[in-house]
GROMACS .gro file of C-alpha atoms in nm:
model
  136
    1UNK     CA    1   4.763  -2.113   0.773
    2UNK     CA    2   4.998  -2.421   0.622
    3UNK     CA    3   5.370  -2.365   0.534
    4UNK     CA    4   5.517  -2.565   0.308
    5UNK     CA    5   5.838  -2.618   0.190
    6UNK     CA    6   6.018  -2.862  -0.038
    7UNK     CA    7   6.230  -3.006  -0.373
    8UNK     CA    8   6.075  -3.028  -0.739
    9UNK     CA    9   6.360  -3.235  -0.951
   10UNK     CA   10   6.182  -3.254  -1.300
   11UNK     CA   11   6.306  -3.419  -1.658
   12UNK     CA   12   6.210  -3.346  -2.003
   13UNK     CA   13   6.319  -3.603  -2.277
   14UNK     CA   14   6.225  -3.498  -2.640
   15UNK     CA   15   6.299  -3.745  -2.951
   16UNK     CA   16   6.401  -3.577  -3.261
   17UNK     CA   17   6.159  -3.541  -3.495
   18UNK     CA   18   6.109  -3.307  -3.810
   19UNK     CA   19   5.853  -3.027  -3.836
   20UNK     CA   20   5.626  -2.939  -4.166
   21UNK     CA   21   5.405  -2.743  -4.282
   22UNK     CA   22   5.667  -2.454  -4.398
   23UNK     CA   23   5.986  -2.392  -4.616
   24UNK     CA   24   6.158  -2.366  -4.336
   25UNK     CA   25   6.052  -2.675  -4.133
   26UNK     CA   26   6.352  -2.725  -3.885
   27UNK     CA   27   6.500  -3.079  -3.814
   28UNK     CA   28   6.507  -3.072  -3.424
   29UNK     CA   29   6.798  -3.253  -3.214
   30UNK     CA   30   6.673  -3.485  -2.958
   31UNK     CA   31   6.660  -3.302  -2.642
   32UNK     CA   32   6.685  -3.395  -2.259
   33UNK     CA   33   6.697  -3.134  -2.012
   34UNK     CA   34   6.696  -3.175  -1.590
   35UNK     CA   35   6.594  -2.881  -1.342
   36UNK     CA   36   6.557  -2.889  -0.974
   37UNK     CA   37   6.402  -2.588  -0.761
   38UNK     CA   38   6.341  -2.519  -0.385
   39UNK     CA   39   5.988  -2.408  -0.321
   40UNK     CA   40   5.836  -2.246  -0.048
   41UNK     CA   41   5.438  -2.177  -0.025
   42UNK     CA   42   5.197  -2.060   0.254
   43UNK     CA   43   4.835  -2.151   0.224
   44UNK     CA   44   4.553  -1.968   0.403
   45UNK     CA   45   4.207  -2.046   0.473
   46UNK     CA   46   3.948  -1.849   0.591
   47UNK     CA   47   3.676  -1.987   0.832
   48UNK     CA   48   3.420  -2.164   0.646
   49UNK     CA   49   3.060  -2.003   0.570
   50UNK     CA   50   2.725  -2.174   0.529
   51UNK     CA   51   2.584  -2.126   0.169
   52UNK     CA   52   2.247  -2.265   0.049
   53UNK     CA   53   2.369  -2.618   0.301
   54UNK     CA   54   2.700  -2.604   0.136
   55UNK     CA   55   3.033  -2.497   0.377
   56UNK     CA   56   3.195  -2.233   0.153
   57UNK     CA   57   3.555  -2.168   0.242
   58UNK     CA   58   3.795  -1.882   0.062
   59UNK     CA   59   4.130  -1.973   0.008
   60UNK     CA   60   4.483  -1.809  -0.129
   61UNK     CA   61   4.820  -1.945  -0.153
   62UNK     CA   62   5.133  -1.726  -0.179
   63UNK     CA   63   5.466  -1.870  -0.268
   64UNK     CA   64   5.832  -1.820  -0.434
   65UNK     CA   65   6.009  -2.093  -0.611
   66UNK     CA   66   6.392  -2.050  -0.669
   67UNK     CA   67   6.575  -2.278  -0.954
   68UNK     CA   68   6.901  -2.412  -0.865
   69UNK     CA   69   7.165  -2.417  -1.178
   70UNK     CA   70   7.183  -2.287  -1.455
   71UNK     CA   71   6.865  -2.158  -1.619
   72UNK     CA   72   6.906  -2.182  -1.999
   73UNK     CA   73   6.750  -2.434  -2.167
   74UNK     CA   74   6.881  -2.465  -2.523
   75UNK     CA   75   6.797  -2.677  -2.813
   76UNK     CA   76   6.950  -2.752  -3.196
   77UNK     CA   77   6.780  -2.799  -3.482
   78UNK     CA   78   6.863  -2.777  -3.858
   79UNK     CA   79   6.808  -2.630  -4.177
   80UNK     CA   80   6.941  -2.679  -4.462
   81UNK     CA   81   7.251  -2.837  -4.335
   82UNK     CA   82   7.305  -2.560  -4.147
   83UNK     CA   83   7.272  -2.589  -3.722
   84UNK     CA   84   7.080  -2.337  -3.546
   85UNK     CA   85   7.017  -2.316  -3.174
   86UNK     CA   86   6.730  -2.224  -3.043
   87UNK     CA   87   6.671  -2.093  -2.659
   88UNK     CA   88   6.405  -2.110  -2.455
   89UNK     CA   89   6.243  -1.776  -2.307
   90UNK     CA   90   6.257  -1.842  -1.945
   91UNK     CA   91   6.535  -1.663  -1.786
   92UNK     CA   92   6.456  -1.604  -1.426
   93UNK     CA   93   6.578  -1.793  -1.113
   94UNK     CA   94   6.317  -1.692  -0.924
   95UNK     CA   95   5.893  -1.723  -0.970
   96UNK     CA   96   5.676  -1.553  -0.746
   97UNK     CA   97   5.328  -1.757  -0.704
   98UNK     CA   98   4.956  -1.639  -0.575
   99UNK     CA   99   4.659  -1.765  -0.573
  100UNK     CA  100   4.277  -1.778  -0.498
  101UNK     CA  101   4.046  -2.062  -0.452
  102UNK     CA  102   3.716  -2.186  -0.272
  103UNK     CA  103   3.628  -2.524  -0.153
  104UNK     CA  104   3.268  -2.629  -0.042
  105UNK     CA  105   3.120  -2.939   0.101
  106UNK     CA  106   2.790  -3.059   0.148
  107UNK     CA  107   2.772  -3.429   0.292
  108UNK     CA  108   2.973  -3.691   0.120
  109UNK     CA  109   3.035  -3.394  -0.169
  110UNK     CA  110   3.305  -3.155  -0.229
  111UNK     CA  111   3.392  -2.927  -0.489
  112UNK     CA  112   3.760  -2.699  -0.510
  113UNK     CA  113   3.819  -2.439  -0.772
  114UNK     CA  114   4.122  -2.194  -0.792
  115UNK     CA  115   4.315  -1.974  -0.971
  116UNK     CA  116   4.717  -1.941  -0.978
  117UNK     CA  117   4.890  -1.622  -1.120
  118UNK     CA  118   5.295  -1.696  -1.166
  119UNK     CA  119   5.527  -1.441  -1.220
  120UNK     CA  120   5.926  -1.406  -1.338
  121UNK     CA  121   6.145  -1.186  -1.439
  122UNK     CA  122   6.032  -1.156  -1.831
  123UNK     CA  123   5.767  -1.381  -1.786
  124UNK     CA  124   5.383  -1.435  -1.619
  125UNK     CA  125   5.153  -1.762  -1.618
  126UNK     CA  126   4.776  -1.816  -1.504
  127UNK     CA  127   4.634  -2.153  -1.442
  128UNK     CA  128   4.314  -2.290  -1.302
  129UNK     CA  129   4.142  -2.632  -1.166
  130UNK     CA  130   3.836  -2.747  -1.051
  131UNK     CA  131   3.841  -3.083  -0.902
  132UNK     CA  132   3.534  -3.267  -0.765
  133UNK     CA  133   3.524  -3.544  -0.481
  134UNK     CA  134   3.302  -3.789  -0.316
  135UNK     CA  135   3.405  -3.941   0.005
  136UNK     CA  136   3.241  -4.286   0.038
   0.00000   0.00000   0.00000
């Protein structure tokens, strides 16, 4: 079992640009937008297993992150000469995270693969890596 706790300070900058394709293509603003969240995460794993030579060991992660702030994210756009504002659908202060994984070894090899679920108020993510390493 690992607790873990900490900041995440992140920073979106967006030039304006103009969208096509459609009759009503907006003009979009240029667009900047800081956040900052506490997190806090506990990771498990289980006791390894011996598979085919490999070490097989289960994993899962549960976690909350909390934003700090304000939570609405708006941007402006225009059409026609005419200013709309568009909002972003995130409006939660609080995402609850989970997760399952496995890691094995064998020698100098390893190979982890998971699988996050994230969930808010109005709104639910999924996510997955698989990362390979060789220790030389």
């Amino acid at each position: 079992m690992t607790p873990q706790a900490g900041v995440r300070i992140t920073h979106v900058s967006l030039g304006g640009f103009s969208e096509s394709g459609s009759e009503l293509a907006l003009n979009v603003n240029r667009f900047g937008h800081s956040a900052s969240s506490a997190i806090a995460r506990v990771d498990f794993a289980m006791d390894p297993r011996s598979v085919a030579g490999w070490s097989v060991t289960p994993t899962a992660t549960l976690g909350v992150e909390v934003a700090f702030g304000n939570t609405l994210i708006a941007s402006t756009a225009s059409l026609y000469g005419i200013a709309i504002a568009q909002y972003a659908a995130f409006d939660s202060r609080y995402l609850l995270q989970s997760g399952v994984g496995v890691i094995a070894q064998k020698g100098a090899w390893g190979v982890q693969a998971g699988v996050n679920v994230e969930r808010g108020a109005h709104s639910n993510g999924v996510n997955g890596q698989v990362s390979v390493a060789y220790r030389f």
